């Protein structure tokens, strides 16, 4: 469970992000909203800048709230569990230029190297010990081990990861300046593409043999 002190820090972070964005709306990743409320109608066809709004007569108080208090009961192959607070998991963020998530990493778990093409990420650790790493476009690696209450920032579209380096589960809350930051798995993009990227491209790019590429493909197929 997220402690009250951690939630206070989380609230402070949210407030700081809002204060930073209000004077400079052009810095937000999404267009400015044209109405007070636009709860996403997830059953409608998505438009260019989000989902159509649910009819105002069908908006309820519950639409403005979500629950990040529950610990996960299952993890994926990376020992990772995600609670979604983007437009698909929390429709109230539709057109609001913000989204948030809860990520839990079991002992030894990792959120593998990836990018968010549409958003800057700011996060706060609420439990455990987390190694956060960032790689810039000039191949410089920045990293730090964080404990509860510590905050990190991932510039838009840079490769980054989070690794649980502690002896207990770790939890962190990332917040984005867009309702749908998107995610590009740096490894999956290459090895899981359909149709497959030719082995010749991968062997020449990584300077390894076909056996290595085939072993990676096989390992990923078994874990999917």
mmCIF file of C-alpha atoms in Angstrom:
data_model
loop_
_atom_site.group_PDB
_atom_site.id
_atom_site.type_symbol
_atom_site.label_atom_id
_atom_site.label_comp_id
_atom_site.label_asym_id
_atom_site.label_seq_id
_atom_site.Cartn_x
_atom_site.Cartn_y
_atom_site.Cartn_z
ATOM 1 C CA UNK A 1 0.000 0.000 0.000
ATOM 2 C CA UNK A 2 1.136 3.585 -0.617
ATOM 3 C CA UNK A 3 1.807 5.368 2.698
ATOM 4 C CA UNK A 4 0.167 8.689 3.575
ATOM 5 C CA UNK A 5 3.542 10.452 3.591
ATOM 6 C CA UNK A 6 4.311 9.128 0.117
ATOM 7 C CA UNK A 7 0.896 10.220 -1.126
ATOM 8 C CA UNK A 8 1.588 13.707 0.279
ATOM 9 C CA UNK A 9 4.808 13.840 -1.720
ATOM 10 C CA UNK A 10 2.912 12.576 -4.741
ATOM 11 C CA UNK A 11 0.329 15.351 -4.286
ATOM 12 C CA UNK A 12 3.092 17.937 -4.043
ATOM 13 C CA UNK A 13 4.638 16.649 -7.258
ATOM 14 C CA UNK A 14 1.301 16.876 -9.057
ATOM 15 C CA UNK A 15 0.874 20.447 -7.828
ATOM 16 C CA UNK A 16 4.327 21.451 -9.003
ATOM 17 C CA UNK A 17 3.718 20.002 -12.439
ATOM 18 C CA UNK A 18 0.408 21.867 -12.747
ATOM 19 C CA UNK A 19 2.000 25.136 -11.585
ATOM 20 C CA UNK A 20 4.823 24.743 -14.071
ATOM 21 C CA UNK A 21 2.484 24.068 -16.973
ATOM 22 C CA UNK A 22 -0.203 26.691 -16.298
ATOM 23 C CA UNK A 23 1.855 29.798 -17.186
ATOM 24 C CA UNK A 24 3.206 28.114 -20.320
ATOM 25 C CA UNK A 25 0.438 26.105 -21.976
ATOM 26 C CA UNK A 26 2.491 25.757 -25.141
ATOM 27 C CA UNK A 27 4.827 23.468 -23.220
ATOM 28 C CA UNK A 28 2.095 20.873 -22.764
ATOM 29 C CA UNK A 29 2.263 17.900 -25.082
ATOM 30 C CA UNK A 30 -1.483 17.938 -25.909
ATOM 31 C CA UNK A 31 -3.667 20.747 -27.327
ATOM 32 C CA UNK A 32 -5.498 22.974 -24.862
ATOM 33 C CA UNK A 33 -9.016 21.723 -23.985
ATOM 34 C CA UNK A 34 -11.978 23.665 -25.316
ATOM 35 C CA UNK A 35 -14.406 22.668 -22.537
ATOM 36 C CA UNK A 36 -14.377 22.093 -18.780
ATOM 37 C CA UNK A 37 -14.928 18.358 -18.930
ATOM 38 C CA UNK A 38 -14.496 15.768 -21.668
ATOM 39 C CA UNK A 39 -14.706 12.304 -20.122
ATOM 40 C CA UNK A 40 -13.538 9.954 -22.879
ATOM 41 C CA UNK A 41 -16.164 7.796 -24.534
ATOM 42 C CA UNK A 42 -13.965 4.715 -25.002
ATOM 43 C CA UNK A 43 -16.643 3.030 -27.108
ATOM 44 C CA UNK A 44 -16.396 5.747 -29.744
ATOM 45 C CA UNK A 45 -13.891 5.932 -32.569
ATOM 46 C CA UNK A 46 -10.744 7.780 -31.476
ATOM 47 C CA UNK A 47 -10.208 11.165 -33.135
ATOM 48 C CA UNK A 48 -6.968 12.993 -33.890
ATOM 49 C CA UNK A 49 -6.539 14.571 -30.449
ATOM 50 C CA UNK A 50 -8.336 12.105 -28.207
ATOM 51 C CA UNK A 51 -11.680 10.421 -27.781
ATOM 52 C CA UNK A 52 -15.056 12.134 -28.226
ATOM 53 C CA UNK A 53 -16.641 13.322 -24.995
ATOM 54 C CA UNK A 54 -19.175 11.285 -23.073
ATOM 55 C CA UNK A 55 -22.534 13.126 -23.054
ATOM 56 C CA UNK A 56 -22.593 15.590 -20.146
ATOM 57 C CA UNK A 57 -25.798 14.022 -18.860
ATOM 58 C CA UNK A 58 -23.933 10.733 -18.321
ATOM 59 C CA UNK A 59 -20.938 12.191 -16.425
ATOM 60 C CA UNK A 60 -20.825 11.175 -12.751
ATOM 61 C CA UNK A 61 -18.601 11.954 -9.782
ATOM 62 C CA UNK A 62 -16.891 8.579 -10.144
ATOM 63 C CA UNK A 63 -15.545 9.624 -13.542
ATOM 64 C CA UNK A 64 -13.099 12.033 -11.850
ATOM 65 C CA UNK A 65 -11.500 9.493 -9.508
ATOM 66 C CA UNK A 66 -9.432 6.339 -9.820
ATOM 67 C CA UNK A 67 -7.720 3.917 -7.426
ATOM 68 C CA UNK A 68 -3.953 3.332 -7.189
ATOM 69 C CA UNK A 69 -4.059 1.857 -3.673
ATOM 70 C CA UNK A 70 -4.199 -1.837 -4.547
ATOM 71 C CA UNK A 71 -1.046 -3.948 -4.608
ATOM 72 C CA UNK A 72 -0.793 -6.223 -7.660
ATOM 73 C CA UNK A 73 -1.450 -9.938 -7.400
ATOM 74 C CA UNK A 74 0.303 -10.905 -10.639
ATOM 75 C CA UNK A 75 3.396 -9.721 -12.515
ATOM 76 C CA UNK A 76 4.524 -10.091 -16.123
ATOM 77 C CA UNK A 77 7.695 -11.807 -17.330
ATOM 78 C CA UNK A 78 9.730 -8.764 -16.219
ATOM 79 C CA UNK A 79 8.278 -9.011 -12.686
ATOM 80 C CA UNK A 80 6.362 -5.828 -13.431
ATOM 81 C CA UNK A 81 2.744 -4.767 -12.899
ATOM 82 C CA UNK A 82 1.132 -1.620 -14.288
ATOM 83 C CA UNK A 83 -1.985 0.226 -13.120
ATOM 84 C CA UNK A 84 -3.079 2.496 -15.958
ATOM 85 C CA UNK A 85 -4.051 6.135 -15.518
ATOM 86 C CA UNK A 86 -3.824 7.208 -19.151
ATOM 87 C CA UNK A 87 -6.922 7.959 -21.190
ATOM 88 C CA UNK A 88 -7.609 4.219 -21.551
ATOM 89 C CA UNK A 89 -7.457 3.526 -17.809
ATOM 90 C CA UNK A 90 -8.695 6.879 -16.488
ATOM 91 C CA UNK A 91 -10.976 8.483 -19.122
ATOM 92 C CA UNK A 92 -11.164 11.767 -17.173
ATOM 93 C CA UNK A 93 -7.707 12.747 -18.477
ATOM 94 C CA UNK A 94 -9.098 12.976 -22.014
ATOM 95 C CA UNK A 95 -8.058 16.388 -23.512
ATOM 96 C CA UNK A 96 -6.464 17.437 -20.187
ATOM 97 C CA UNK A 97 -2.820 16.967 -21.216
ATOM 98 C CA UNK A 98 -1.885 14.730 -18.284
ATOM 99 C CA UNK A 99 -1.778 11.056 -17.323
ATOM 100 C CA UNK A 100 -0.291 8.958 -14.543
ATOM 101 C CA UNK A 101 0.407 5.332 -13.766
ATOM 102 C CA UNK A 102 1.359 3.070 -10.897
ATOM 103 C CA UNK A 103 4.213 0.673 -11.601
ATOM 104 C CA UNK A 104 5.166 -2.134 -9.243
ATOM 105 C CA UNK A 105 8.383 -4.118 -9.624
ATOM 106 C CA UNK A 106 8.804 -7.324 -7.664
ATOM 107 C CA UNK A 107 12.242 -8.164 -6.248
ATOM 108 C CA UNK A 108 14.645 -8.170 -9.193
ATOM 109 C CA UNK A 109 11.977 -6.742 -11.498
ATOM 110 C CA UNK A 110 12.680 -4.330 -14.323
ATOM 111 C CA UNK A 111 10.824 -1.883 -16.512
ATOM 112 C CA UNK A 112 13.063 -2.567 -19.540
ATOM 113 C CA UNK A 113 14.660 0.166 -21.695
ATOM 114 C CA UNK A 114 11.952 2.066 -23.564
ATOM 115 C CA UNK A 115 10.897 5.525 -24.699
ATOM 116 C CA UNK A 116 7.743 7.644 -24.557
ATOM 117 C CA UNK A 117 7.512 9.427 -27.925
ATOM 118 C CA UNK A 118 4.766 11.835 -26.890
ATOM 119 C CA UNK A 119 5.548 12.849 -23.315
ATOM 120 C CA UNK A 120 7.997 13.952 -20.639
ATOM 121 C CA UNK A 121 7.929 11.728 -17.544
ATOM 122 C CA UNK A 122 8.251 12.849 -13.920
ATOM 123 C CA UNK A 123 8.019 10.164 -11.256
ATOM 124 C CA UNK A 124 8.158 9.643 -7.508
ATOM 125 C CA UNK A 125 9.267 6.484 -5.734
ATOM 126 C CA UNK A 126 6.791 5.451 -3.039
ATOM 127 C CA UNK A 127 8.272 2.112 -1.938
ATOM 128 C CA UNK A 128 11.497 0.146 -2.236
ATOM 129 C CA UNK A 129 14.831 0.937 -3.869
ATOM 130 C CA UNK A 130 14.918 1.788 -7.553
ATOM 131 C CA UNK A 131 17.753 2.289 -10.031
ATOM 132 C CA UNK A 132 16.616 4.775 -12.682
ATOM 133 C CA UNK A 133 18.726 5.102 -15.833
ATOM 134 C CA UNK A 134 18.560 7.496 -18.794
ATOM 135 C CA UNK A 135 20.509 7.423 -22.070
ATOM 136 C CA UNK A 136 20.732 10.635 -24.106
ATOM 137 C CA UNK A 137 20.969 10.911 -27.886
ATOM 138 C CA UNK A 138 24.749 11.352 -27.619
ATOM 139 C CA UNK A 139 24.950 8.008 -25.763
ATOM 140 C CA UNK A 140 25.600 9.492 -22.322
ATOM 141 C CA UNK A 141 24.255 7.351 -19.474
ATOM 142 C CA UNK A 142 22.835 8.990 -16.331
ATOM 143 C CA UNK A 143 21.568 6.961 -13.375
ATOM 144 C CA UNK A 144 20.811 7.087 -9.676
ATOM 145 C CA UNK A 145 19.478 4.769 -6.979
ATOM 146 C CA UNK A 146 16.292 6.223 -5.487
ATOM 147 C CA UNK A 147 14.370 5.517 -2.286
ATOM 148 C CA UNK A 148 10.825 6.552 -1.226
ATOM 149 C CA UNK A 149 10.164 10.261 -1.636
ATOM 150 C CA UNK A 150 12.827 10.716 -4.324
ATOM 151 C CA UNK A 151 11.753 12.144 -7.691
ATOM 152 C CA UNK A 152 13.093 11.607 -11.205
ATOM 153 C CA UNK A 153 12.569 13.277 -14.581
ATOM 154 C CA UNK A 154 12.825 11.578 -17.992
ATOM 155 C CA UNK A 155 13.008 14.017 -20.934
ATOM 156 C CA UNK A 156 10.646 13.263 -23.777
ATOM 157 C CA UNK A 157 11.590 10.364 -26.077
ATOM 158 C CA UNK A 158 14.851 9.453 -24.305
ATOM 159 C CA UNK A 159 15.641 5.775 -23.631
ATOM 160 C CA UNK A 160 15.289 4.939 -19.937
ATOM 161 C CA UNK A 161 14.601 2.099 -17.508
ATOM 162 C CA UNK A 162 13.737 1.361 -13.868
ATOM 163 C CA UNK A 163 15.257 -1.606 -12.002
ATOM 164 C CA UNK A 164 14.353 -2.850 -8.529
ATOM 165 C CA UNK A 165 17.710 -3.177 -6.761
ATOM 166 C CA UNK A 166 16.294 -3.696 -3.272
ATOM 167 C CA UNK A 167 15.192 -6.680 -1.222
ATOM 168 C CA UNK A 168 11.474 -5.829 -1.323
ATOM 169 C CA UNK A 169 8.918 -4.858 -3.984
ATOM 170 C CA UNK A 170 9.287 -1.342 -5.365
ATOM 171 C CA UNK A 171 6.561 1.072 -6.437
ATOM 172 C CA UNK A 172 6.718 4.347 -8.313
ATOM 173 C CA UNK A 173 4.199 6.775 -9.800
ATOM 174 C CA UNK A 174 5.129 8.309 -13.177
ATOM 175 C CA UNK A 175 3.235 11.371 -14.409
ATOM 176 C CA UNK A 176 3.178 12.592 -18.024
ATOM 177 C CA UNK A 177 2.279 15.873 -19.709
ATOM 178 C CA UNK A 178 0.001 14.079 -22.163
ATOM 179 C CA UNK A 179 -3.085 11.879 -21.911
ATOM 180 C CA UNK A 180 -1.369 9.183 -23.991
ATOM 181 C CA UNK A 181 2.456 9.219 -23.810
ATOM 182 C CA UNK A 182 2.855 6.065 -25.870
ATOM 183 C CA UNK A 183 5.638 3.557 -25.279
ATOM 184 C CA UNK A 184 8.248 2.103 -27.589
ATOM 185 C CA UNK A 185 10.046 -0.932 -26.190
ATOM 186 C CA UNK A 186 13.617 -0.531 -27.437
ATOM 187 C CA UNK A 187 14.169 -4.293 -27.638
ATOM 188 C CA UNK A 188 10.685 -5.324 -28.707
ATOM 189 C CA UNK A 189 10.640 -2.758 -31.502
ATOM 190 C CA UNK A 190 13.551 -4.567 -33.128
ATOM 191 C CA UNK A 191 12.919 -8.220 -32.317
ATOM 192 C CA UNK A 192 9.121 -8.364 -32.237
ATOM 193 C CA UNK A 193 8.303 -6.415 -35.394
ATOM 194 C CA UNK A 194 5.803 -7.874 -37.878
ATOM 195 C CA UNK A 195 6.985 -8.871 -40.410
ATOM 196 C CA UNK A 196 10.349 -9.596 -38.754
ATOM 197 C CA UNK A 197 13.336 -7.335 -39.305
ATOM 198 C CA UNK A 198 15.691 -9.418 -41.494
ATOM 199 C CA UNK A 199 18.432 -11.278 -39.631
ATOM 200 C CA UNK A 200 20.990 -9.728 -41.954
ATOM 201 C CA UNK A 201 20.078 -6.279 -40.672
ATOM 202 C CA UNK A 202 20.360 -7.386 -37.042
ATOM 203 C CA UNK A 203 23.572 -9.391 -37.414
ATOM 204 C CA UNK A 204 25.281 -6.479 -39.152
ATOM 205 C CA UNK A 205 23.908 -3.922 -36.707
ATOM 206 C CA UNK A 206 24.890 -5.850 -33.561
ATOM 207 C CA UNK A 207 27.949 -7.489 -35.164
ATOM 208 C CA UNK A 208 26.973 -10.971 -34.042
ATOM 209 C CA UNK A 209 26.066 -14.208 -35.791
ATOM 210 C CA UNK A 210 22.688 -15.604 -36.792
ATOM 211 C CA UNK A 211 22.818 -17.967 -33.829
ATOM 212 C CA UNK A 212 22.747 -15.063 -31.365
ATOM 213 C CA UNK A 213 19.850 -13.329 -33.119
ATOM 214 C CA UNK A 214 17.891 -16.574 -33.367
ATOM 215 C CA UNK A 215 18.496 -17.310 -29.678
ATOM 216 C CA UNK A 216 17.133 -13.880 -28.725
ATOM 217 C CA UNK A 217 14.075 -14.352 -30.935
ATOM 218 C CA UNK A 218 13.427 -17.780 -29.407
ATOM 219 C CA UNK A 219 13.777 -16.498 -25.848
ATOM 220 C CA UNK A 220 11.335 -13.669 -26.492
ATOM 221 C CA UNK A 221 8.839 -16.008 -28.147
ATOM 222 C CA UNK A 222 8.879 -18.300 -25.102
ATOM 223 C CA UNK A 223 8.254 -15.396 -22.701
ATOM 224 C CA UNK A 224 5.427 -13.798 -24.680
#
